[in-house]
CSV table of C-alpha atoms in Angstrom, one decimal:
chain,number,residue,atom,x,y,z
Z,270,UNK,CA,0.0,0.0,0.0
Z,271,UNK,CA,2.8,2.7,1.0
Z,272,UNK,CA,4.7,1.7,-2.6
Z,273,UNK,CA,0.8,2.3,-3.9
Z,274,UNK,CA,0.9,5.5,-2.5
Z,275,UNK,CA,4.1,6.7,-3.4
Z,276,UNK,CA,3.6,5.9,-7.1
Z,277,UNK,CA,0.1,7.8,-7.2
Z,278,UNK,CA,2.1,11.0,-5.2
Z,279,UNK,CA,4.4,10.6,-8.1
Z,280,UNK,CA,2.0,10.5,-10.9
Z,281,UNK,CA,0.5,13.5,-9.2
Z,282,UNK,CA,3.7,15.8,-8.9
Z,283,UNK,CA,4.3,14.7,-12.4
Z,284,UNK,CA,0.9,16.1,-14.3
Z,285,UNK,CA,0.7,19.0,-11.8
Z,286,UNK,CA,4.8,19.6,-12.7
Z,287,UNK,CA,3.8,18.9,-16.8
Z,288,UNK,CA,0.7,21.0,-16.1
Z,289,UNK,CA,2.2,24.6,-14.4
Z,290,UNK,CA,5.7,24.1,-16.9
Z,291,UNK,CA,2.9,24.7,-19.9
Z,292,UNK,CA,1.2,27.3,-17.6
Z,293,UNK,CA,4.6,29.0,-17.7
Z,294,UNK,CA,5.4,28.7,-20.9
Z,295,UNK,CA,2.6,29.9,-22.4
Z,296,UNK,CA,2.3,32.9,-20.0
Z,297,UNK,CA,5.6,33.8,-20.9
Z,298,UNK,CA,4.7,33.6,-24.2
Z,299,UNK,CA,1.9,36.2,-23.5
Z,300,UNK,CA,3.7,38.5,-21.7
Z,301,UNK,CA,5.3,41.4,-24.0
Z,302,UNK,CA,6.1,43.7,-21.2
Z,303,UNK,CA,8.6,43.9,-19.3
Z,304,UNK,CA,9.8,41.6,-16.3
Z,305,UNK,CA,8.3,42.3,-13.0
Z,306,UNK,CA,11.1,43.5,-10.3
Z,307,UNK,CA,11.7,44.5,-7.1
Z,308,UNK,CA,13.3,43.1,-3.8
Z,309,UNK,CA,11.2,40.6,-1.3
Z,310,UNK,CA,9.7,42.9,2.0
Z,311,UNK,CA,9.1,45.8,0.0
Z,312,UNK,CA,5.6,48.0,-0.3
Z,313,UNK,CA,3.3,46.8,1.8
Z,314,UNK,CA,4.7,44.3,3.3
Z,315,UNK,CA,6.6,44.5,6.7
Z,316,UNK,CA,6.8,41.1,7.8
Z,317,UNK,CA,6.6,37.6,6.9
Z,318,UNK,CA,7.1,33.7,8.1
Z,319,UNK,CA,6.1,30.2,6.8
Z,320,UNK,CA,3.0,29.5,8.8
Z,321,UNK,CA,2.6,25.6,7.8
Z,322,UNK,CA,4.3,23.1,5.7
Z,323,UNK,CA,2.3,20.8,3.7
Z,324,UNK,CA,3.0,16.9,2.6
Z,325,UNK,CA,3.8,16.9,-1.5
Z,326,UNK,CA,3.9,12.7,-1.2
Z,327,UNK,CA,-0.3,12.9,0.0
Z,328,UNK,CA,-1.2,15.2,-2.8
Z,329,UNK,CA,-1.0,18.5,0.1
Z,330,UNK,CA,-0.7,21.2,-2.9
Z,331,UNK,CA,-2.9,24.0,-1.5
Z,332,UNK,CA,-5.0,25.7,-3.9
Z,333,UNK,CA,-6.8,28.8,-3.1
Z,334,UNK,CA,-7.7,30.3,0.4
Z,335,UNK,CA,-10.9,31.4,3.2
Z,336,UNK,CA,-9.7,33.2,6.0
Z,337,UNK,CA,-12.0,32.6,9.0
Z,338,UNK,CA,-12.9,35.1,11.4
Z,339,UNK,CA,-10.3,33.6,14.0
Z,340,UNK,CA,-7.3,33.5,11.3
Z,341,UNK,CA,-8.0,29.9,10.7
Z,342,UNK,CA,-7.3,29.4,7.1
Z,343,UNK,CA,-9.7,27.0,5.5
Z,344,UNK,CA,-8.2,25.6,2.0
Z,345,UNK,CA,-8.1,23.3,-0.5
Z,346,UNK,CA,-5.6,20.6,-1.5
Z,347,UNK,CA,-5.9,20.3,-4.9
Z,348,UNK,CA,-4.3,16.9,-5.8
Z,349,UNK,CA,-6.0,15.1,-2.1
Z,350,UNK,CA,-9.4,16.5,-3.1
Z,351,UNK,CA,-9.1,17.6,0.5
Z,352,UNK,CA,-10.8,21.5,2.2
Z,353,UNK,CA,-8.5,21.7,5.3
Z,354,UNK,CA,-8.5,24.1,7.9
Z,355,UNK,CA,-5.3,25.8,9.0
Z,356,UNK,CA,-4.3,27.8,12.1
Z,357,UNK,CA,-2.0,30.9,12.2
Z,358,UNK,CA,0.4,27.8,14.1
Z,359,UNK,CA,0.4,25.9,11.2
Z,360,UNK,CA,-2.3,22.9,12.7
Z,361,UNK,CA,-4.1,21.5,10.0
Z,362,UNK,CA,-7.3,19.7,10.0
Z,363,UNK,CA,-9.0,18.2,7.0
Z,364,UNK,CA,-12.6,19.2,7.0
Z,365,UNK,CA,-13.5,16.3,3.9
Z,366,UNK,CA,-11.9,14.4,1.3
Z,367,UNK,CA,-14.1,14.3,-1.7
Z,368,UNK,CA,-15.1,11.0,-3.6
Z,369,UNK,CA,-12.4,10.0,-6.2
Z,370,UNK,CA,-13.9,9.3,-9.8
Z,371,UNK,CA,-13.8,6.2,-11.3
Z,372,UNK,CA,-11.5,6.8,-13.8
Z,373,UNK,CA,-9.1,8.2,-11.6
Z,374,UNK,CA,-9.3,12.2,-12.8
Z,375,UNK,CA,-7.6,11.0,-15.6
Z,376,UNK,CA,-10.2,13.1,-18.2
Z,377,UNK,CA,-9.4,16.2,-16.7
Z,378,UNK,CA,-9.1,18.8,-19.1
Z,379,UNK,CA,-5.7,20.1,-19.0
Z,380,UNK,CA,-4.4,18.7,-15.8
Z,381,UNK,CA,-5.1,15.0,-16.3
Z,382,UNK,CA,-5.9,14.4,-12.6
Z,383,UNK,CA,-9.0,15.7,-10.4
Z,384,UNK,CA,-8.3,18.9,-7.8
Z,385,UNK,CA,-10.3,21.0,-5.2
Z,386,UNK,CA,-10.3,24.3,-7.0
Z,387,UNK,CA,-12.0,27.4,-5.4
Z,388,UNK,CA,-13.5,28.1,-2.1
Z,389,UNK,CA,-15.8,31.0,-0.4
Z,390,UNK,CA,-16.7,31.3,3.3
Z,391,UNK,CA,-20.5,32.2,4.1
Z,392,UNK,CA,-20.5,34.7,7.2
Z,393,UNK,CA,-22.6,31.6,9.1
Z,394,UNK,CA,-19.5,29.3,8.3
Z,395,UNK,CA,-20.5,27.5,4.8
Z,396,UNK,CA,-18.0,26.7,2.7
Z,397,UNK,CA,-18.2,26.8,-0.9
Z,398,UNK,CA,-16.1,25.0,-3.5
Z,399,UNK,CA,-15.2,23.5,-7.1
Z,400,UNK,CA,-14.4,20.0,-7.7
Z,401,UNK,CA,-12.7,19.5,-10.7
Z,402,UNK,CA,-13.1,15.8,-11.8
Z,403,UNK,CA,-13.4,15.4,-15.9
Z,404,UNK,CA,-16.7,13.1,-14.9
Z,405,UNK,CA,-20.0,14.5,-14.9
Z,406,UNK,CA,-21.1,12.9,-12.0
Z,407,UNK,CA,-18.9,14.9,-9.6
Z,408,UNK,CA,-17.7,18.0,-11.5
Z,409,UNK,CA,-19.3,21.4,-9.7
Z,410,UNK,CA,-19.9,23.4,-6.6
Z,411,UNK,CA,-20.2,21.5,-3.3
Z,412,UNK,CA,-21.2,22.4,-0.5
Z,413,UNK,CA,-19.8,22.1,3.5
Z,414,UNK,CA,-22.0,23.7,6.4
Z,415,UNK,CA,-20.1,23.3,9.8
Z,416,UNK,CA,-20.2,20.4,11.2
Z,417,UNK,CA,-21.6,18.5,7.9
Z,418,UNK,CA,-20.6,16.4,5.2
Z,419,UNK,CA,-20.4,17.7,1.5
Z,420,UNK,CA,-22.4,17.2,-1.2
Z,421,UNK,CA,-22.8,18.9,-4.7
Z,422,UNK,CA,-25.2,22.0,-5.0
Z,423,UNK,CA,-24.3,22.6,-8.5
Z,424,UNK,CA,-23.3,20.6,-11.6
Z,425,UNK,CA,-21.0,22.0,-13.9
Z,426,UNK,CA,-19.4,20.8,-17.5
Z,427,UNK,CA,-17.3,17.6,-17.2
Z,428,UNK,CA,-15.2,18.9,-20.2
Z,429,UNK,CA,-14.3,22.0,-18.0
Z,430,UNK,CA,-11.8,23.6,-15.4
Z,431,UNK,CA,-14.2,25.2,-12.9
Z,432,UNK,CA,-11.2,26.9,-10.9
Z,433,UNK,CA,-11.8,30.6,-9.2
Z,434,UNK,CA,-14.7,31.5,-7.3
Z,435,UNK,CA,-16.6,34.5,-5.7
Z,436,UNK,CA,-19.4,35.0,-3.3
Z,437,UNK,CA,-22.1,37.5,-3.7
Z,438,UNK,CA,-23.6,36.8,-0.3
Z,439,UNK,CA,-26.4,39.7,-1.1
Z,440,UNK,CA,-27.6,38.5,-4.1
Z,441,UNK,CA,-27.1,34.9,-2.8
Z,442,UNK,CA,-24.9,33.8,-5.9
Z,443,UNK,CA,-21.9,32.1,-6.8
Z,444,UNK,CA,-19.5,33.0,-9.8
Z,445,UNK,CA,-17.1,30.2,-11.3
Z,446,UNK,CA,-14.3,31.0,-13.0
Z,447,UNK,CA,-14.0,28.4,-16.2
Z,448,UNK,CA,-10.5,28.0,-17.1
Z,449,UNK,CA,-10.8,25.7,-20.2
Z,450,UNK,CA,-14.0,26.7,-21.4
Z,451,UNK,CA,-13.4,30.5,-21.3
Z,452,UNK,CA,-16.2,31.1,-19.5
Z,453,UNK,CA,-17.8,33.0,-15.8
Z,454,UNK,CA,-20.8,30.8,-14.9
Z,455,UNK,CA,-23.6,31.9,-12.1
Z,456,UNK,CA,-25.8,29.7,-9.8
Z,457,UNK,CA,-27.7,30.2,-6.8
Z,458,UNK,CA,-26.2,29.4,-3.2
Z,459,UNK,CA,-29.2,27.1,-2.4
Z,460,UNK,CA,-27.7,25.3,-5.8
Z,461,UNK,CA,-29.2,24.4,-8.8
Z,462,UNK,CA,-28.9,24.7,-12.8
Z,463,UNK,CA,-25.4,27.5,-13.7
Z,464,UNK,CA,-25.7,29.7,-16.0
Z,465,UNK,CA,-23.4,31.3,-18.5
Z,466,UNK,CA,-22.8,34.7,-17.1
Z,467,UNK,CA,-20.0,36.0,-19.5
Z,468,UNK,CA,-18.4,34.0,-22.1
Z,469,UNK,CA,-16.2,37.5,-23.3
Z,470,UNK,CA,-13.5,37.0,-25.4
Z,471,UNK,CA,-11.1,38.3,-22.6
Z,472,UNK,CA,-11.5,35.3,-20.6
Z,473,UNK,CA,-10.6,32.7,-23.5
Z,474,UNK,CA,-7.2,30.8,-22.8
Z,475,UNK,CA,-4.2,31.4,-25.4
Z,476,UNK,CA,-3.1,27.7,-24.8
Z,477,UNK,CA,-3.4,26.3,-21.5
Z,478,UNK,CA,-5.8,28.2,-19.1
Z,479,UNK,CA,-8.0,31.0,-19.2
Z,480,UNK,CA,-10.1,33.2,-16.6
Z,481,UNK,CA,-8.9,32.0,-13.4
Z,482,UNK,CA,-9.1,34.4,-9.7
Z,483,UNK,CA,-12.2,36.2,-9.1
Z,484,UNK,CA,-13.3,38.5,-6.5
Z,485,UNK,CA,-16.3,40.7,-6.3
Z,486,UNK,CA,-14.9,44.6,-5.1
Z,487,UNK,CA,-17.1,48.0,-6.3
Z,488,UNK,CA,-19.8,47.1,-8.4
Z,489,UNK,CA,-17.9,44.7,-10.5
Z,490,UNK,CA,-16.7,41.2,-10.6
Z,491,UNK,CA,-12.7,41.2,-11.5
Z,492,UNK,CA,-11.1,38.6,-13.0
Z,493,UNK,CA,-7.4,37.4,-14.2
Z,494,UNK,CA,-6.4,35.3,-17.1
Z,495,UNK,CA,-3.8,33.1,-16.6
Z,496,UNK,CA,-2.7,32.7,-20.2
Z,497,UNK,CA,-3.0,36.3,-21.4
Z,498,UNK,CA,-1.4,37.9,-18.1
Z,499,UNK,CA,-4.3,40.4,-17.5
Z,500,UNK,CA,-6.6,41.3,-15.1
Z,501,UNK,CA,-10.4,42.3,-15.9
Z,502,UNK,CA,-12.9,43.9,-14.5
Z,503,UNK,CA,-16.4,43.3,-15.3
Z,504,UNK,CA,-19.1,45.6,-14.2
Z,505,UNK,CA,-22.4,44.7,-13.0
Z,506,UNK,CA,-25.3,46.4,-15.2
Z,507,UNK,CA,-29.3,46.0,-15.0
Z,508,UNK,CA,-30.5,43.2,-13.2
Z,509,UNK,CA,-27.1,41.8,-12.4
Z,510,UNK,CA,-26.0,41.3,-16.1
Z,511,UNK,CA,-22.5,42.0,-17.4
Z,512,UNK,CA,-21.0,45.2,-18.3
Z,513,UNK,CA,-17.8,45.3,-21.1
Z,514,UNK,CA,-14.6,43.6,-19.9
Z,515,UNK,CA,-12.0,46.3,-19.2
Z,516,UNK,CA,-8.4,45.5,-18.8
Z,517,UNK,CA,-6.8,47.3,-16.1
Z,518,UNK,CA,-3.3,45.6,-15.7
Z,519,UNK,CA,-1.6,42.9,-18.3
Z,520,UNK,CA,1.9,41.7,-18.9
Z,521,UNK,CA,1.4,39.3,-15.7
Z,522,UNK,CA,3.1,36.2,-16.2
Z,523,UNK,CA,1.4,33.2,-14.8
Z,524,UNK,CA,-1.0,35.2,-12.5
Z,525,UNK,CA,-3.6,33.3,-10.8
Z,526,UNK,CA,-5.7,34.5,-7.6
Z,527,UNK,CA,-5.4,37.7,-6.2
Z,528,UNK,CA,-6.8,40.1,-3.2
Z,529,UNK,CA,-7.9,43.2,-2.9
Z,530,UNK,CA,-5.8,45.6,-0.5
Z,531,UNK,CA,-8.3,48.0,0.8
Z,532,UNK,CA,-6.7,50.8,-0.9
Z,533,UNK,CA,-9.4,51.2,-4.0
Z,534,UNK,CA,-8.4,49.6,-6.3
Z,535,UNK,CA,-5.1,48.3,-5.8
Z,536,UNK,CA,-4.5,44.5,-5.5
Z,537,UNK,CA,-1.6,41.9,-4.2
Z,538,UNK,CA,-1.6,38.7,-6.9
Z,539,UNK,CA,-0.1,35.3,-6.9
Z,540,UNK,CA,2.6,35.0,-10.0
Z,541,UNK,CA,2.4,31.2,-10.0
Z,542,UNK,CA,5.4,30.4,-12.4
Z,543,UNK,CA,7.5,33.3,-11.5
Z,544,UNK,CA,7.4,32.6,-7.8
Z,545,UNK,CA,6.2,36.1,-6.7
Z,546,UNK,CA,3.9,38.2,-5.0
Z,547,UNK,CA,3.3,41.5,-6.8
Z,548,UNK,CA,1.6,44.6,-5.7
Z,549,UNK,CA,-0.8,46.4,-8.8
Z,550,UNK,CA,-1.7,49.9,-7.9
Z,551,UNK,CA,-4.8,51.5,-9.8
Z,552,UNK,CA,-2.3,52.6,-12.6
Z,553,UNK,CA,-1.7,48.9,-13.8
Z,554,UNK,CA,1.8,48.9,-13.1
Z,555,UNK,CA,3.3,46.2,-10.9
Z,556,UNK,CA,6.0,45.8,-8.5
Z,557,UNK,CA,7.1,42.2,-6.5
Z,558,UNK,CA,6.7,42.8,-2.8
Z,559,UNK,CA,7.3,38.5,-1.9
Z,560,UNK,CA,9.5,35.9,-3.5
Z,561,UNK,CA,11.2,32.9,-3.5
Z,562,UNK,CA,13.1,34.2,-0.9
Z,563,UNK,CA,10.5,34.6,1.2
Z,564,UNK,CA,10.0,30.9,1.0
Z,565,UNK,CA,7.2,31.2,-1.9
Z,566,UNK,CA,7.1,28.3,-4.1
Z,567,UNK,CA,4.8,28.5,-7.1
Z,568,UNK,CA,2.3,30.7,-5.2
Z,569,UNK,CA,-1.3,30.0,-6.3
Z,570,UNK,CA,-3.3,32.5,-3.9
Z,571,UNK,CA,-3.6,35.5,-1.5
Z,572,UNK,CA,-5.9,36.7,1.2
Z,573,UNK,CA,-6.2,39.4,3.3
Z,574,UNK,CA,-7.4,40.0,6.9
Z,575,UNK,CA,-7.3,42.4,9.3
Z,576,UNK,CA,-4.0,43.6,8.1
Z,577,UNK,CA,-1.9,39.7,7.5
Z,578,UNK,CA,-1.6,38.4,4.4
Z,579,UNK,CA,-2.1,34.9,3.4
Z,580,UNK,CA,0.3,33.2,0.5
Z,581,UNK,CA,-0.3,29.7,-0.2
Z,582,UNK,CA,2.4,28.1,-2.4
Z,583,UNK,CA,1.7,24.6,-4.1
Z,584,UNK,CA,5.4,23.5,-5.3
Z,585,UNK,CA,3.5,22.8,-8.3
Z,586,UNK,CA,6.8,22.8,-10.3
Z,587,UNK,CA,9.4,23.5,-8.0
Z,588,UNK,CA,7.9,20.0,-6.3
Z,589,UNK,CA,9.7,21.2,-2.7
Z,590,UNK,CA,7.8,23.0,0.5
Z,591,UNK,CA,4.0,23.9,-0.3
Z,592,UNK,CA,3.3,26.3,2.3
Z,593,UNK,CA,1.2,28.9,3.9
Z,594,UNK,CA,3.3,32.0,4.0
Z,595,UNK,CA,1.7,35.0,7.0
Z,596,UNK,CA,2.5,38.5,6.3
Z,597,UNK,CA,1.9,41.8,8.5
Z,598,UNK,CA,0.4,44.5,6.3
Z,599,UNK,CA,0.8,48.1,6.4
Z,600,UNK,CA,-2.8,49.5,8.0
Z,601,UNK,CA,-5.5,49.9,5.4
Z,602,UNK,CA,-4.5,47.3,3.4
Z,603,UNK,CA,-7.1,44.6,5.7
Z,604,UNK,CA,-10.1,42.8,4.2
């Protein structure tokens, strides 16, 4: 069984490693602009420190982030199909391990194995997520109230990437970010049938993944595009529909999630291939504030909270150390 176990975390390291070297590649191939620089600890950030090492052999590659009120982090692993919850001391606690398909993952689209993509946090302490299996049977939004099991509230395409995700707790809805597809579906929190919500050229991939991060901030739903480098934002018009896509920032190579700093406009993002943390100022310009020298290893996603700022890292390609990097803030810059 451990030989078993060892091959699978193999396999694993190998189509994740395959996966974010064409994620790299192409995003480089995107990017016209020039390189991002700067030195680690700069801008907003003061302080930082590896919260919580992760196990690469049981599939431990954390994904994208939901700070609780506490500073418990609640994630997910993308390989072990696994929402944990993680303290500021680095304690982890897997919250559920979702069903394995039948075939193994082995039909999904661009990755070739299944992953926990997304998740949300409800003010009452529901978690929202994307599963990512290539099988229609489990492929969507699930659901975890505290205390619960999960189950599916949402079906989404098998031949998809369902991957970022935001929480309109107002309107009660859910946006899901298709990477494959090129697409921003909408459903209902109490679940149901998706529907297309913005299939704009902006979000299509240029060879590997498209529309990825989202996050809800001003009368707007903002996006990034993995592929193309850019970062969107999308307006909300009459009855909820969208508005036309606006680039505000691009030559971004390999961003994926980002956060919004409390400053307006200005965001920290996740530059997964280039191992960096970059702050983007209303202006679109960009300038690294974390890096590998801060311990980040293929960072994937960032939250912030009451002035710290969350990092997970996935080791996607550099296969050593996913993490959960803590940062202290400058003030104004909390959730």
């Amino acid at each position: 069984m451990r030989n078993k176990l060892a091959v699978l975390a193999c396999a694993v390291t190998l189509a994740a490693t395959t996966a974010v070297t064409a994620l790299t590649q192409t995003s480089e191939a995107a990017a016209t602009g020039p390189a991002v620089t700067g030195r680690a600890l700069t801008g907003p950030v003061v302080t930082s420190r590896i919260a919580a090492h992760f196990d690469l052999a049981r599939g431990q590659m954390p994904e994208n982030i939901a700070p609780e009120p506490d500073g418990t982090a609640d994630v997910t692993f993308a390989a072990a199909r696994q929402v944990a919850a993680v303290s500021t001391t680095g304690a982890t606690r897997v919250l559920a391990t979702l069903p394995a398909p039948a075939d193994g993952g082995v039909h999904t689209p661009a990755l070739g194995f299944a992953l926990t993509t997304g998740i949300v946090r409800a003010h009452d302490g529901t978690l929202y997520f994307l599963y990512a299996s290539g099988t229609p049977d489990l492929t969507g939004v699930w659901r975890l109230r505290p205390g619960g099991t999960p189950h599916r509230v949402a079906a989404l395409p098998a031949d998809g990437l369902p991957n970022g995700l935001a929480l309109d707790e107002h309107h009660h809805r859910l946006y899901i970010a298709d990477s494959v597809r090129g697409e921003i579906r909408t459903v209902p929190t109490a679940g149901g049938d998706p529907t297309t919500w913005s299939a704009a050229p902006e979000l299509a991939a240029a060879g590997f993944l498209g529309v990825n991060g989202l996050k809800i901030h001003r009368g707007a739903l903002w996006a990034t595009n993995l592929d193309r480098g850019t970062v969107l934002r999308i307006p909300f018009g009459p009855a909820g529909r969208p508005g036309p896509v606006r680039i505000t920032a691009k030559d971004l190579t390999g961003i994926d999630d980002f956060a919004f700093t409390g400053r307006g406009d200005e965001i920290l993002a996740a530059l997964n291939g280039p191992g960096t943390v970059v702050r983007i100022p209303r202006d679109g310009t960009s300038s690294t504030v974390l890096t590998a020298a801060d311990g980040l290893q293929n960072p994937t996603s960032v939250a912030l909270r009451h002035g710290t700022l969350y990092v997970l890292s996935a080791a996607y390609t550099t296969a050593t150390d996913p993490n959960l990097l803590l940062a202290r803030v400058r003030s104004s810059s909390s959730s």
